[in-house]
CSV table of C-alpha atoms in Angstrom, one decimal:
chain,number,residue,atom,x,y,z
A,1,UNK,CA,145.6,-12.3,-59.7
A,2,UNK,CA,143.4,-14.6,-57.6
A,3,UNK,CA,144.6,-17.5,-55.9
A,4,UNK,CA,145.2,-21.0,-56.7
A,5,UNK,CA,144.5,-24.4,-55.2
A,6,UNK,CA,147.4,-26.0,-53.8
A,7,UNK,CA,146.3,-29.0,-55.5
A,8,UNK,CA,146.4,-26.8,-58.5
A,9,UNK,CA,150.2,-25.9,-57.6
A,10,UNK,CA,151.1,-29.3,-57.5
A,11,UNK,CA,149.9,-30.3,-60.8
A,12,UNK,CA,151.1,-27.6,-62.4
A,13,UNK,CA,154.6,-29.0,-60.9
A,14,UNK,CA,154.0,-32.5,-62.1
A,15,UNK,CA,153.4,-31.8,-65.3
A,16,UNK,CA,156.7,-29.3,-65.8
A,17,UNK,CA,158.5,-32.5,-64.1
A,18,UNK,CA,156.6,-35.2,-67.2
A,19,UNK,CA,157.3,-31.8,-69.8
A,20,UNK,CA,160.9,-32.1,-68.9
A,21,UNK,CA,161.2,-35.7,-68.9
A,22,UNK,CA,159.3,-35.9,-72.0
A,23,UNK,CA,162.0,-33.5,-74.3
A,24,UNK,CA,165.0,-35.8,-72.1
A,25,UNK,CA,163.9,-39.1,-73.2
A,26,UNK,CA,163.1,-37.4,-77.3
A,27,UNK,CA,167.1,-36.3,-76.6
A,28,UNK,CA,168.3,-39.4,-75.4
A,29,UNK,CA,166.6,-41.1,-78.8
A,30,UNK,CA,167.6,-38.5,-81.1
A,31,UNK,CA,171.3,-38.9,-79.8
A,32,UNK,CA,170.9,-42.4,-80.1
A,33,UNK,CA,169.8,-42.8,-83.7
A,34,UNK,CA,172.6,-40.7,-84.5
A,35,UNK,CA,174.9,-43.0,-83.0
A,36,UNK,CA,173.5,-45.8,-84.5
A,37,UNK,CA,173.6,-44.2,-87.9
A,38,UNK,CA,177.7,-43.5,-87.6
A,39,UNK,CA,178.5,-46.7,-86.4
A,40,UNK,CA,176.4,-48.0,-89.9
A,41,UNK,CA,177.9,-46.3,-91.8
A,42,UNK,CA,174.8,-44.0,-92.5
A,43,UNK,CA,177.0,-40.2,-92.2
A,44,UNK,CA,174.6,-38.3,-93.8
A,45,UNK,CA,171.7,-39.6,-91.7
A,46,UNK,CA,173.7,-38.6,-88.9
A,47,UNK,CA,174.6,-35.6,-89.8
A,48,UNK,CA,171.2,-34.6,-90.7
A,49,UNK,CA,170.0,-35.9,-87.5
A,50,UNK,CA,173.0,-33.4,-85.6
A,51,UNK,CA,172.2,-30.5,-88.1
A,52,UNK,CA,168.5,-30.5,-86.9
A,53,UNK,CA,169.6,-30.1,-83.0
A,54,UNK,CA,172.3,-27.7,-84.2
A,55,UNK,CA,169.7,-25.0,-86.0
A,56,UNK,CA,167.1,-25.2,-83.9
A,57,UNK,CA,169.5,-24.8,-80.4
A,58,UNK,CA,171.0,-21.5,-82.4
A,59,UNK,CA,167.5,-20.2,-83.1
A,60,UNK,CA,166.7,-20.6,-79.3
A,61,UNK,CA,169.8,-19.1,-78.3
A,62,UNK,CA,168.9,-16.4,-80.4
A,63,UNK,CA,165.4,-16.1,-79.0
A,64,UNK,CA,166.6,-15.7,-75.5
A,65,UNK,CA,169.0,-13.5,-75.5
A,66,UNK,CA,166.6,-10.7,-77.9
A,67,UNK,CA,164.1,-12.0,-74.6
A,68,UNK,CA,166.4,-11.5,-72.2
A,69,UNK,CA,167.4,-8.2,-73.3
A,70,UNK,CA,163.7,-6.8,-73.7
A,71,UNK,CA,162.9,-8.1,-70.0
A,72,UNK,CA,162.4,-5.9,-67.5
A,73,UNK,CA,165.8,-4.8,-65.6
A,74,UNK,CA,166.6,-6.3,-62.5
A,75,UNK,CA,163.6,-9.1,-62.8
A,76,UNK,CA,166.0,-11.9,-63.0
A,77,UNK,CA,167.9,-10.8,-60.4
A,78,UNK,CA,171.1,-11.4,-59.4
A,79,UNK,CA,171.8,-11.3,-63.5
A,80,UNK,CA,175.4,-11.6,-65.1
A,81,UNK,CA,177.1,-8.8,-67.0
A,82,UNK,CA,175.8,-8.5,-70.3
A,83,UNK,CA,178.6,-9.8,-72.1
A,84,UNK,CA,179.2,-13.0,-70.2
A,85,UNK,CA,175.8,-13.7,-70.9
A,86,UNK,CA,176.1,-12.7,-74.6
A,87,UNK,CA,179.3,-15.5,-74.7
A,88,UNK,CA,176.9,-18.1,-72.8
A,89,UNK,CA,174.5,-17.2,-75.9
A,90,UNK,CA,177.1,-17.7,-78.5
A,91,UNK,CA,178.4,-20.8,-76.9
A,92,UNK,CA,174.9,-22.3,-76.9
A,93,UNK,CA,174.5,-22.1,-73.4
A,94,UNK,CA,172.1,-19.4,-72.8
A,95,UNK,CA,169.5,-21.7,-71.0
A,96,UNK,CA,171.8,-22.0,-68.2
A,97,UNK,CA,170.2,-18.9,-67.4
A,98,UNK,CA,167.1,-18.6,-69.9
A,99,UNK,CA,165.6,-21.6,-71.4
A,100,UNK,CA,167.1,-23.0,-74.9
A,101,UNK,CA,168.4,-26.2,-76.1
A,102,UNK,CA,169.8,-27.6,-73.7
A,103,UNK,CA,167.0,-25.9,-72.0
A,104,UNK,CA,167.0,-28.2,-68.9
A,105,UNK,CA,168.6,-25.9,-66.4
A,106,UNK,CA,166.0,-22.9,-67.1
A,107,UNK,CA,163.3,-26.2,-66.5
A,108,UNK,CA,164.8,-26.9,-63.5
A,109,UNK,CA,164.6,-23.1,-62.5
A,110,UNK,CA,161.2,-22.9,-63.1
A,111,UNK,CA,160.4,-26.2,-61.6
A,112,UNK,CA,162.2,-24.8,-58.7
A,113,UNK,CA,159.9,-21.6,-58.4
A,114,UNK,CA,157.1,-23.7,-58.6
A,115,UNK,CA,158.0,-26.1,-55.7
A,116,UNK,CA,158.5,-23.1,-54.0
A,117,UNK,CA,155.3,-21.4,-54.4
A,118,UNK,CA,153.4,-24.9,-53.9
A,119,UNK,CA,155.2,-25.3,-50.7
A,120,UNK,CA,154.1,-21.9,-48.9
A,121,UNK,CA,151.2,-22.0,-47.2
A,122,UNK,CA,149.9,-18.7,-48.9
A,123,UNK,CA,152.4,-17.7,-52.2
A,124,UNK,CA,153.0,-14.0,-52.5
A,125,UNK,CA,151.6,-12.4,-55.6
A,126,UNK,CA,155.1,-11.9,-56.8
A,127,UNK,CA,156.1,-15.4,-56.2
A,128,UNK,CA,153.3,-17.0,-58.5
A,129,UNK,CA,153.6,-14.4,-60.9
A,130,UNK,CA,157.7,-15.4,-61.4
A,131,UNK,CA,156.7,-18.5,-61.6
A,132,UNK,CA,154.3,-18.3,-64.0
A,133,UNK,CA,156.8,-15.8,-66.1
A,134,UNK,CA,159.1,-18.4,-66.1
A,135,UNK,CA,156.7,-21.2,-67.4
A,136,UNK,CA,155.2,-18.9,-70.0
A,137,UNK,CA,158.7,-18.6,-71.6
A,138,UNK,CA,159.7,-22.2,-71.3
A,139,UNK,CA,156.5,-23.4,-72.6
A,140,UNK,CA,157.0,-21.2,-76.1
A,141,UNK,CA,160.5,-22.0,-76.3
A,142,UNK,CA,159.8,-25.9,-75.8
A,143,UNK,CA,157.1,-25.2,-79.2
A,144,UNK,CA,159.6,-23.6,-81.1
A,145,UNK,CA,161.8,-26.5,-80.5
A,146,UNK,CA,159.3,-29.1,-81.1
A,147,UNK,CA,158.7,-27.8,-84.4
A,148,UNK,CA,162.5,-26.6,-85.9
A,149,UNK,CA,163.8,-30.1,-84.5
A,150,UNK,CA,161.7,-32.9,-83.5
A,151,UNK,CA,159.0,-33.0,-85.8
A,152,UNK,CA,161.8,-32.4,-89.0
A,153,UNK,CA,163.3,-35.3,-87.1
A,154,UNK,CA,160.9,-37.7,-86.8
A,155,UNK,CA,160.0,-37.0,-90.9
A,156,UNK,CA,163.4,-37.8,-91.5
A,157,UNK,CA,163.3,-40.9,-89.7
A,158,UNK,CA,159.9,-41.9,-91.0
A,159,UNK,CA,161.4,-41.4,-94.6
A,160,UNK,CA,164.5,-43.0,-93.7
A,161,UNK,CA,162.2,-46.1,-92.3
A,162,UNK,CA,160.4,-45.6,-95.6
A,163,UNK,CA,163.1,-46.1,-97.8
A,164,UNK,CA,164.8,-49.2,-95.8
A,165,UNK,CA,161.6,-51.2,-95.7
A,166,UNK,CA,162.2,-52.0,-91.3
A,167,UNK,CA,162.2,-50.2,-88.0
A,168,UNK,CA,164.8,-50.5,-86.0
A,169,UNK,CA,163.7,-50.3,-82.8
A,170,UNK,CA,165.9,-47.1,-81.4
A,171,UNK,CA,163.7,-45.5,-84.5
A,172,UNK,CA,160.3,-47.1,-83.3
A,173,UNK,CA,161.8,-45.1,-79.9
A,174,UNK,CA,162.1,-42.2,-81.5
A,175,UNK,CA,159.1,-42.1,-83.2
A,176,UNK,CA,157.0,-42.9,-80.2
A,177,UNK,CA,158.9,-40.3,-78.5
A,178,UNK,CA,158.5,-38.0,-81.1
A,179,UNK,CA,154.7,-38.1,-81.5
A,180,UNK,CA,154.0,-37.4,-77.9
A,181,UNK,CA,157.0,-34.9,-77.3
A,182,UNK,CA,155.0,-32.8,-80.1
A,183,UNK,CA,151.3,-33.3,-79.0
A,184,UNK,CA,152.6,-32.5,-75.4
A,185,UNK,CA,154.4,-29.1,-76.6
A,186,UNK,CA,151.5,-28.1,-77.6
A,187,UNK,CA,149.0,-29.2,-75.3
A,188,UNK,CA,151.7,-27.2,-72.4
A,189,UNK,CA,151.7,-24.1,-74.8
A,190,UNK,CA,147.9,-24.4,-74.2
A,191,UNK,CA,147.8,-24.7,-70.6
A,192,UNK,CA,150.5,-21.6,-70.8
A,193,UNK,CA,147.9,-19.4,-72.8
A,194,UNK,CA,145.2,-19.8,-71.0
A,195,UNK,CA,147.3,-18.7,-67.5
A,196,UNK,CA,146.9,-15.4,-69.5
A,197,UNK,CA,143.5,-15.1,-69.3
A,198,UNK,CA,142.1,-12.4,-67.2
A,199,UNK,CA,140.0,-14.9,-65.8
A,200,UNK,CA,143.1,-17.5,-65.6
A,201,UNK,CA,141.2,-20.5,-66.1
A,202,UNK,CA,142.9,-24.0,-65.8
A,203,UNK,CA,142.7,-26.5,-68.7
A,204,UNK,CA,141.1,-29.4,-67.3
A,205,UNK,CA,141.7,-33.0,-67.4
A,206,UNK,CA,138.8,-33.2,-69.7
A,207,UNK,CA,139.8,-30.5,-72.3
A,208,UNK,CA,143.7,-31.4,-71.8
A,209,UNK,CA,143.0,-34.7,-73.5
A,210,UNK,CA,141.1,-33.4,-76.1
A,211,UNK,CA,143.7,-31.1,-77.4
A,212,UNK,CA,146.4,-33.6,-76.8
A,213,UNK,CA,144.4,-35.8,-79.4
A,214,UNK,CA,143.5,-33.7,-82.0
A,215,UNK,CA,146.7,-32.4,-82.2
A,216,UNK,CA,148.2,-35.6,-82.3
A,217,UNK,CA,145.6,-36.7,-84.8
A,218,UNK,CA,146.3,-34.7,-87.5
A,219,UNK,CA,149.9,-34.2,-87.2
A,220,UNK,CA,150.2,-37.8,-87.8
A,221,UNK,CA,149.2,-37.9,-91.6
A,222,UNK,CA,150.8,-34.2,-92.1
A,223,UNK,CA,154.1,-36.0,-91.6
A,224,UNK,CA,153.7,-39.0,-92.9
A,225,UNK,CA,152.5,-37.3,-96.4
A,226,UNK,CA,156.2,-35.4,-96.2
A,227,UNK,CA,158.2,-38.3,-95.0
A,228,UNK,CA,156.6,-40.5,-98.0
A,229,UNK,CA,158.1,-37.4,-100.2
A,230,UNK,CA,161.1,-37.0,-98.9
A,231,UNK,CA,161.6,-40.9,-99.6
A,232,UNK,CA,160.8,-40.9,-102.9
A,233,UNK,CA,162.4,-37.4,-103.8
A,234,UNK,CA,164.7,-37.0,-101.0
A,235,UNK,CA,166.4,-34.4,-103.5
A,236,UNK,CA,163.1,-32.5,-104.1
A,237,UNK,CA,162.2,-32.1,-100.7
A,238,UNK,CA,164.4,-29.1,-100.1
A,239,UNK,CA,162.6,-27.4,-102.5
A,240,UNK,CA,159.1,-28.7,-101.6
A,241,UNK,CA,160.0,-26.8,-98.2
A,242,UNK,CA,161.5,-23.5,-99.3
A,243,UNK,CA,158.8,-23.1,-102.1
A,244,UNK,CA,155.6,-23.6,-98.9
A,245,UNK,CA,157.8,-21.8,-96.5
A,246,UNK,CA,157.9,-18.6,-98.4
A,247,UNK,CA,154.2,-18.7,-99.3
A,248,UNK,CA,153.6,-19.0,-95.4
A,249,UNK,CA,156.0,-16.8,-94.5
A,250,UNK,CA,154.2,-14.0,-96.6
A,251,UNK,CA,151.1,-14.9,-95.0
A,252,UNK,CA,152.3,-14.5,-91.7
A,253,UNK,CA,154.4,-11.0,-92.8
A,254,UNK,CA,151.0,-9.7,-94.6
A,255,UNK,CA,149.1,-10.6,-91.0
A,256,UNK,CA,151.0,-7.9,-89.2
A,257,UNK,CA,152.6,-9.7,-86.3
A,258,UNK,CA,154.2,-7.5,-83.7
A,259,UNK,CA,155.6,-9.8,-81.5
A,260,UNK,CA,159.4,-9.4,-80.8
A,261,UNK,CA,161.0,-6.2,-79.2
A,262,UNK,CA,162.1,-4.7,-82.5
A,263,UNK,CA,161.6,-5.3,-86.4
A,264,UNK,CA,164.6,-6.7,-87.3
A,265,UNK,CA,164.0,-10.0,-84.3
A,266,UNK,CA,160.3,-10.2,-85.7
A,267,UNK,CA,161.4,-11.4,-88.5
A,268,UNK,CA,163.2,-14.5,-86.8
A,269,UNK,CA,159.9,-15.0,-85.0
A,270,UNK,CA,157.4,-14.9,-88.9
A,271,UNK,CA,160.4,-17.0,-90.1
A,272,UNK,CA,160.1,-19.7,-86.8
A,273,UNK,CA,156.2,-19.2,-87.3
A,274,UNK,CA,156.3,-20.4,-91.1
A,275,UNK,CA,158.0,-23.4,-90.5
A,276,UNK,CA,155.2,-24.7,-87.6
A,277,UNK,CA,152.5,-23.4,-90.2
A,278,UNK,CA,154.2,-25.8,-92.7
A,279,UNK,CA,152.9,-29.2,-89.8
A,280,UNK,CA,150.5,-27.5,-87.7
A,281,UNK,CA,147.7,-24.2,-87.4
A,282,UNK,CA,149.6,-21.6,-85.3
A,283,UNK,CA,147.4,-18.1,-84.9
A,284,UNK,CA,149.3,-15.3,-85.0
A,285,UNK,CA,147.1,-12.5,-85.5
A,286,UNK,CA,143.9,-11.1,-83.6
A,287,UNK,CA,140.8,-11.0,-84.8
A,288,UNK,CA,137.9,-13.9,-86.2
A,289,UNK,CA,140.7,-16.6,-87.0
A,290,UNK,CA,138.2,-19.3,-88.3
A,291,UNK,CA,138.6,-18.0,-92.0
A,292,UNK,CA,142.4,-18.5,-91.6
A,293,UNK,CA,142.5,-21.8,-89.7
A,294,UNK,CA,140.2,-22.8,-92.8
A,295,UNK,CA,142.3,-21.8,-95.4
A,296,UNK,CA,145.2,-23.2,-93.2
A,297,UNK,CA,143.7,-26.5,-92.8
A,298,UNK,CA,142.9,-26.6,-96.8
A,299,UNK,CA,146.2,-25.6,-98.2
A,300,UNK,CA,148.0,-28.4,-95.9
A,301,UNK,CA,145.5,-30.7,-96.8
A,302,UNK,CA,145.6,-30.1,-100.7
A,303,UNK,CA,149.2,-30.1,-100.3
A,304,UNK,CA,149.3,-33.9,-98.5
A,305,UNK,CA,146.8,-35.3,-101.4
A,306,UNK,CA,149.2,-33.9,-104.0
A,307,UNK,CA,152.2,-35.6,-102.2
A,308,UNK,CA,150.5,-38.8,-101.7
A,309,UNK,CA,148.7,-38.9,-105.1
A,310,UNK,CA,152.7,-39.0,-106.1
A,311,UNK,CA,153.5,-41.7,-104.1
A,312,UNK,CA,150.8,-43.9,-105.8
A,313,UNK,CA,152.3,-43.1,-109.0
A,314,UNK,CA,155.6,-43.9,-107.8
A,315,UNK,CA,154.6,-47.0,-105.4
A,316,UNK,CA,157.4,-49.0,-107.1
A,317,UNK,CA,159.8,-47.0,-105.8
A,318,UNK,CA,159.8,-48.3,-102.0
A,319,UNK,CA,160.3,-51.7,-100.4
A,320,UNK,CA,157.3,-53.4,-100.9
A,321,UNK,CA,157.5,-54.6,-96.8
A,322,UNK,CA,155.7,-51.3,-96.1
A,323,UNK,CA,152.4,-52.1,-95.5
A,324,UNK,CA,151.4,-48.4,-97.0
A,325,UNK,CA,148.2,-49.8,-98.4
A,326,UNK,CA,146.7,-49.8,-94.5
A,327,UNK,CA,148.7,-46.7,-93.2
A,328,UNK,CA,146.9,-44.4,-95.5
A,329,UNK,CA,143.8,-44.8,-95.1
A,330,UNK,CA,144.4,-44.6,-91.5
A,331,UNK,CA,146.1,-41.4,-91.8
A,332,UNK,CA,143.0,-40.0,-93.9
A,333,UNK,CA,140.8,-42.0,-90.7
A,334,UNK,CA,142.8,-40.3,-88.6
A,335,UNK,CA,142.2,-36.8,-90.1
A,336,UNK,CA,138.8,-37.1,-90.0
A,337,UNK,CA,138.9,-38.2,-86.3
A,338,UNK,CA,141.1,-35.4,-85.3
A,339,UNK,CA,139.1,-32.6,-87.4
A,340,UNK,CA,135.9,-33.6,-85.3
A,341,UNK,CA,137.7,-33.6,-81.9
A,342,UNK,CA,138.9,-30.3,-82.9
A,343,UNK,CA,135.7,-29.0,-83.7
A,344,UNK,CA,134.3,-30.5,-80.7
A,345,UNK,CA,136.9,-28.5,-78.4
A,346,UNK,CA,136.3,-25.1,-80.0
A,347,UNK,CA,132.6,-25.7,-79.9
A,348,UNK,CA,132.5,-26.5,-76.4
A,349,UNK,CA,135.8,-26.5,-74.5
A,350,UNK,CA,137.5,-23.0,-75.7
A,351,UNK,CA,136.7,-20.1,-73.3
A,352,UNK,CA,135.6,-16.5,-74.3
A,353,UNK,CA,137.1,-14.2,-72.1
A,354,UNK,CA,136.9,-9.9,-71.6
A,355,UNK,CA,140.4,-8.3,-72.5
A,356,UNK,CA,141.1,-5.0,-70.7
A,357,UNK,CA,143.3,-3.3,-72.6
A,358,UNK,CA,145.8,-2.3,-69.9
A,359,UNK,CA,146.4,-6.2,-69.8
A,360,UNK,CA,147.9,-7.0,-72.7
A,361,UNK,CA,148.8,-3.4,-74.3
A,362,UNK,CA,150.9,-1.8,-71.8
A,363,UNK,CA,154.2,-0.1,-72.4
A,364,UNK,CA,155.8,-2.4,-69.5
A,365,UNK,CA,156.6,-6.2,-68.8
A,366,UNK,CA,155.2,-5.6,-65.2
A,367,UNK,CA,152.4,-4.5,-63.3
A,368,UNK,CA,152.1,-3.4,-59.9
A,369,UNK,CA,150.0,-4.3,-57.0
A,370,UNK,CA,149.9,-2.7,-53.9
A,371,UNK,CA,152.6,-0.8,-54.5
A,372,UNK,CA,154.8,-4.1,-55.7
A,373,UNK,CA,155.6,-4.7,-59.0
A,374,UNK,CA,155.0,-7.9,-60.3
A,375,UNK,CA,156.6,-9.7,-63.7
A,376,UNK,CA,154.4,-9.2,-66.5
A,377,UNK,CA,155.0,-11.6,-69.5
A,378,UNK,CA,153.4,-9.4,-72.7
A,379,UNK,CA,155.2,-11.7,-75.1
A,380,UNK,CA,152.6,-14.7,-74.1
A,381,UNK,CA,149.9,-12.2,-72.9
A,382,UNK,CA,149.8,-10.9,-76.6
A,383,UNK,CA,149.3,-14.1,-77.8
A,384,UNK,CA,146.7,-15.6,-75.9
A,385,UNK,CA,144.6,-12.3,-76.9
A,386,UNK,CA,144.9,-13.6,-80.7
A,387,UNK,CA,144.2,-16.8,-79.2
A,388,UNK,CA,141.4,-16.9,-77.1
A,389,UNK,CA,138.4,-14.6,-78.4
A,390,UNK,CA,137.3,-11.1,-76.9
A,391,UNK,CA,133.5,-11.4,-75.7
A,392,UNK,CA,130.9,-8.1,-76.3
A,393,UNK,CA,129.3,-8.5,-72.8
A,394,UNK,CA,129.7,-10.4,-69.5
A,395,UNK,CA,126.7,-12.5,-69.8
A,396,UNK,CA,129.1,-14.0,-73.0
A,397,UNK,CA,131.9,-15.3,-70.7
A,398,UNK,CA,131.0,-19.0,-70.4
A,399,UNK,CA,132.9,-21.1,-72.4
A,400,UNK,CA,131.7,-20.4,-76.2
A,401,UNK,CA,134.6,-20.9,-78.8
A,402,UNK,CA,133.2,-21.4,-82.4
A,403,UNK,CA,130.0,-18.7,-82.1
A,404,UNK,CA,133.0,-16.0,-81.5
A,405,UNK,CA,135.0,-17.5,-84.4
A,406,UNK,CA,137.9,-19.1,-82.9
A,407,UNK,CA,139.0,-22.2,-85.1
């Protein structure tokens, strides 16, 4: 594991601190619109709104204790018995120990490690590879979250602002919030991936901002295509969910995933999977993925035409004060501006790398290094290898995405 740049460190630091900040201030908003709906009158809204944080903080809990359980023993040391930390689970405080919703105090743990690392003059090798353990898991579980909570969240509200004809302004808050919350999940689910790489290369400034944009390019008219569903049919859209998340669901079964310690877990994990796949590309499998992102990207899109094609048979159906007539075609302007920065980024900014196969198909979470052992996180290690492509030779390790057929 070679060394890194203090400067490196710190901005590794900084951006857990704006990561953690970022999902605190999307809280804050989502507990405030549901305030706001109760004291309107609006129960259902709010209950909805509460449901939302409910599920996803039970499928994190559930995720970190199946992670907990498959780590290696003794690496979170000094560790409580097993079932006081089964009862934190249950009573949805898990992340006091391992990162969940509330997922703050595993944050601050991780921010903790890192502020330790940055501060010694020359970090051990088992010092920044805790910390990057750490961050590895926080990062996935912060994605998982985005996508079971805030982005069903900020459809709701978008449909809910739909249907009203006006924004109040703790939903313009938590619309802003969400947007950014999501395209920042990702972006630091990224930045975890490639700290996987044999070679560990950094995301840069340069590439960071293009993946924050395409990203957050075309999620935007994803979402607003559902949300202008769910106002229209708001008893439909149920359905309109099930009926997609069982076709991806089989996709994602039929790809093979092997992901979660046992068989019965990795089925949480295709069923987590599925629902991002319903908003956004998520790879899964190794392999040429540029066939899949394609038929990805085609299905969502044919399904957002058929949901807006609806709408404009059903336009009388909202308050005419939404001023739909210029958001779509900005959506389908923004589409086309995301697609090209996407293929711009996997033409140009997506590394190629060599994967040894003791480095992401060992039998252990750790490895060892003169004579220490040092935390290993295989969960995030496997993914980056579907991730990021394999190269045939080392002349092949610049940065080429698209020619190995990463999309």
């Amino acid at each position: 594991m070679p060394w890194l740049p203090r400067a490196a460190l710190l901005w590794d630091v900084v951006l857990g601190f704006l990561g953690t900040a970022a999902f605190l201030i999307d809280l804050g908003a989502d507990l405030w619109a549901a305030g706001q709906y109760v004291l309107s009158g609006r129960y259902l809204w709010a209950a909805l709104v509460l449901a939302l944080l409910g599920l996803a903080s039970v499928a994190l809990q559930l995720f970190s204790w199946l992670w907990l359980r498959a780590d290696p023993a003794g690496l979170h040391a000094p560790q409580p018995p097993g079932r006081y930390l089964a009862l934190l689970h249950l009573l949805q405080l898990g992340y006091l120990y391992r990162a969940s919703i509330p997922h703050l105090p595993r944050c601050v743990q991780g921010l903790q490690q890192g502020l330790l690392v940055w501060q010694q003059e020359a970090p051990s090798e088992f010092d920044l590879a805790y910390a990057d353990f750490l961050t590895l898991d926080i990062s996935m579980l912060r994605l998982f979250e985005t996508f079971l909570e805030t982005t069903p969240q900020l459809t709701l509200v978008l449909a809910i602002v739909l249907q009203s004809g006006r924004a109040e302004p703790y939903q313009w808050v938590g619309i802003c919030t969400s947007f950014m919350g999501i395209s920042w999940a990702l972006l630091d689910y990224h930045r975890a991936l490639r700290t996987c790489l044999p070679t560990r290369s950094r995301l840069g400034l340069g590439s960071s901002v293009f993946y924050f944009l395409w990203n957050l390019l075309l999620l935007w008219p994803r979402v607003l295509a559902v949300a202008l569903f769910s106002a229209l049919f708001p008893h439909y859209v149920a359905l309109h969910f099930l009926g997609l998340w069982l076709v991806l669901l089989s996709w994602v079964w039929l790809q093979g995933t092997d992901f979660m310690p046992d068989s019965c877990s990795e089925w949480l994990y295709r069923a987590t999977v599925a629902t991002i796949l319903y908003f956004s590309w998520f790879n899964v499998a190794e392999g040429r993925t540029r066939g899949r992102a394609t038929i990805h990207l085609l299905f969502l899109l044919s399904d957002s035409v058929l949901m807006v094609v609806t709408w404009l048979t059903h336009v009388t159906w909202l308050p005419s004060g939404i001023p739909l007539q210029m958001l779509l075609p900005a959506s389908g302007v923004c589409f086309l501006l995301g697609l090209a920065l996407r293929l711009v980024y996997y033409c140009w900014l997506h590394p190629s790398c060599r994967w040894e196969p003791d480095q992401v198909d060992g039998a252990q979470d750790v490895c060892s290094l003169e004579g220490r052992r040092l935390p290993h996180n295989r969960r995030l290690t496997h993914l980056a290898r579907n991730f990021f492509p394999r190269v045939r030779d080392e002349a092949a390790l610049p940065q080429k995405g698209e020619e190995n057929g990463v999309l």
